Each structure stands twice: as structure tokens, then as C-alpha cells.
């Protein structure tokens, strides 16, 4: 579950979709990630406006993971950033793609 409150913006807990939360966040909003792995699969996180993605206070960053897996034969970006974005207190886990392609 998530909601707006306490000035924290959108609060996310394990098992919810990160892409949906980012899409729902308003300009200048904050998405707070709780402990867990947020698997993007082969999707790209498009960050096209002012937004903050932060790990929940008190949770070690290695316990909050944004994961992306690209098909072996494709080049793939975990995120495309075209806005003012702040990301704090999370770990990125990127796997896949063909190293011979780039």
C-alpha cells in the first residue's frame, strides 16, 4: 500500500511496481522505497520530470535493490533521465545485454 502523507510523497512497500509508482508520482514528488527488490524486468525506468527516489530511512541501501535484466542480444538502459532526478539510499543490480555490442 502507498499513500501521500507526512510530506513524504508516495510511499512504496515491497512487492509493488516501481514503474507504476514513478508514473504516478507528481512533478517534484518523492517515491520512498521500503526493503525489497524492485524488478524492472526488461523495462526502462523513464525519469522525465523532477522526482526523488529514496530508500526508507533506517533501511540499509543494500536491502533496497532496483533490478533490471536485459535480453542477452539487446543493449538496454536501466534508466533514461531527462528531468531533475535525485536517487538516494538504493542499490542498482543490472544484468544482461551482450558485452560485444557495446
CSV table of C-alpha atoms in Angstrom, one decimal:
chain,number,residue,atom,x,y,z
A,1,UNK,CA,0.0,0.0,0.0
A,2,UNK,CA,1.1,3.6,-0.5
A,3,UNK,CA,-0.2,7.0,0.1
A,4,UNK,CA,0.6,10.6,0.5
A,5,UNK,CA,1.3,11.9,3.9
A,6,UNK,CA,3.8,13.4,6.3
A,7,UNK,CA,5.5,15.3,3.5
A,8,UNK,CA,7.0,12.0,2.3
A,9,UNK,CA,5.2,11.9,-1.1
A,10,UNK,CA,4.5,8.5,-2.4
A,11,UNK,CA,5.5,5.7,-0.1
A,12,UNK,CA,6.1,2.2,-1.5
A,13,UNK,CA,6.4,-1.1,0.2
A,14,UNK,CA,7.9,-4.4,-1.1
A,15,UNK,CA,6.0,-6.1,-3.8
A,16,UNK,CA,4.6,-3.0,-5.5
A,17,UNK,CA,5.5,-2.0,-9.0
A,18,UNK,CA,8.3,0.7,-9.2
A,19,UNK,CA,7.3,1.7,-12.7
A,20,UNK,CA,3.7,2.4,-11.7
A,21,UNK,CA,4.9,4.4,-8.7
A,22,UNK,CA,7.2,6.5,-10.8
A,23,UNK,CA,4.5,7.1,-13.3
A,24,UNK,CA,2.0,8.1,-10.6
A,25,UNK,CA,4.4,10.5,-8.8
A,26,UNK,CA,3.7,14.1,-9.4
A,27,UNK,CA,6.3,16.7,-10.6
A,28,UNK,CA,8.6,17.3,-7.6
A,29,UNK,CA,7.3,14.2,-5.8
A,30,UNK,CA,9.2,11.6,-3.9
A,31,UNK,CA,8.9,7.8,-4.1
A,32,UNK,CA,10.1,6.1,-0.9
A,33,UNK,CA,11.3,2.5,-1.3
A,34,UNK,CA,11.0,0.1,1.5
A,35,UNK,CA,13.1,-3.0,2.0
A,36,UNK,CA,13.0,-5.3,-1.0
A,37,UNK,CA,13.9,-5.9,-4.7
A,38,UNK,CA,12.1,-3.9,-7.3
A,39,UNK,CA,12.5,-5.9,-10.5
A,40,UNK,CA,12.0,-3.9,-13.7
A,41,UNK,CA,12.5,-7.0,-15.9
A,42,UNK,CA,13.5,-5.6,-19.3
A,43,UNK,CA,11.6,-2.3,-18.8
A,44,UNK,CA,13.4,1.0,-18.7
A,45,UNK,CA,12.8,3.4,-15.9
A,46,UNK,CA,11.9,6.7,-17.6
A,47,UNK,CA,12.6,9.7,-15.4
A,48,UNK,CA,11.2,12.7,-17.3
A,49,UNK,CA,10.5,15.2,-14.6
A,50,UNK,CA,11.7,16.4,-11.2
A,51,UNK,CA,11.5,13.4,-8.9
A,52,UNK,CA,13.2,11.9,-6.0
A,53,UNK,CA,13.6,8.1,-5.4
A,54,UNK,CA,14.8,7.5,-1.8
A,55,UNK,CA,15.4,4.4,0.4
A,56,UNK,CA,13.3,4.3,3.5
A,57,UNK,CA,15.0,5.8,6.5
A,58,UNK,CA,16.8,3.3,8.6
A,59,UNK,CA,17.0,0.6,5.9
A,60,UNK,CA,20.5,-0.2,4.6
A,61,UNK,CA,20.8,0.6,0.9
A,62,UNK,CA,21.9,-2.9,0.1
A,63,UNK,CA,18.5,-4.1,1.3
A,64,UNK,CA,16.7,-1.9,-1.3
A,65,UNK,CA,17.5,-3.0,-4.8
A,66,UNK,CA,16.3,-1.8,-8.2
A,67,UNK,CA,17.0,-4.7,-10.6
A,68,UNK,CA,16.9,-4.8,-14.4
A,69,UNK,CA,17.7,-7.7,-16.7
A,70,UNK,CA,18.2,-7.1,-20.4
A,71,UNK,CA,17.9,-9.8,-23.1
A,72,UNK,CA,21.3,-11.1,-24.0
A,73,UNK,CA,21.1,-9.9,-27.6
A,74,UNK,CA,20.0,-6.3,-26.8
A,75,UNK,CA,21.6,-3.2,-25.5
A,76,UNK,CA,19.4,-1.8,-22.7
A,77,UNK,CA,19.4,1.1,-20.3
A,78,UNK,CA,18.2,0.7,-16.7
A,79,UNK,CA,17.0,4.3,-16.7
A,80,UNK,CA,16.6,7.2,-19.1
A,81,UNK,CA,16.9,10.5,-17.3
A,82,UNK,CA,15.6,13.7,-18.9
A,83,UNK,CA,14.5,15.5,-15.7
A,84,UNK,CA,16.0,16.7,-12.5
A,85,UNK,CA,16.2,13.4,-10.6
A,86,UNK,CA,17.6,12.5,-7.1
A,87,UNK,CA,18.2,8.9,-6.2
A,88,UNK,CA,19.5,8.2,-2.7
A,89,UNK,CA,19.8,5.1,-0.5
A,90,UNK,CA,19.2,2.3,-3.1
A,91,UNK,CA,21.4,-0.2,-4.8
A,92,UNK,CA,21.2,-1.0,-8.6
A,93,UNK,CA,21.5,-4.5,-10.0
A,94,UNK,CA,21.9,-4.6,-13.7
A,95,UNK,CA,22.4,-7.9,-15.6
A,96,UNK,CA,22.3,-8.8,-19.2
A,97,UNK,CA,23.0,-7.4,-22.6
A,98,UNK,CA,25.7,-8.6,-24.9
A,99,UNK,CA,29.1,-7.1,-23.9
A,100,UNK,CA,30.2,-7.4,-27.6
A,101,UNK,CA,27.6,-4.9,-28.5
A,102,UNK,CA,29.0,-2.1,-26.5
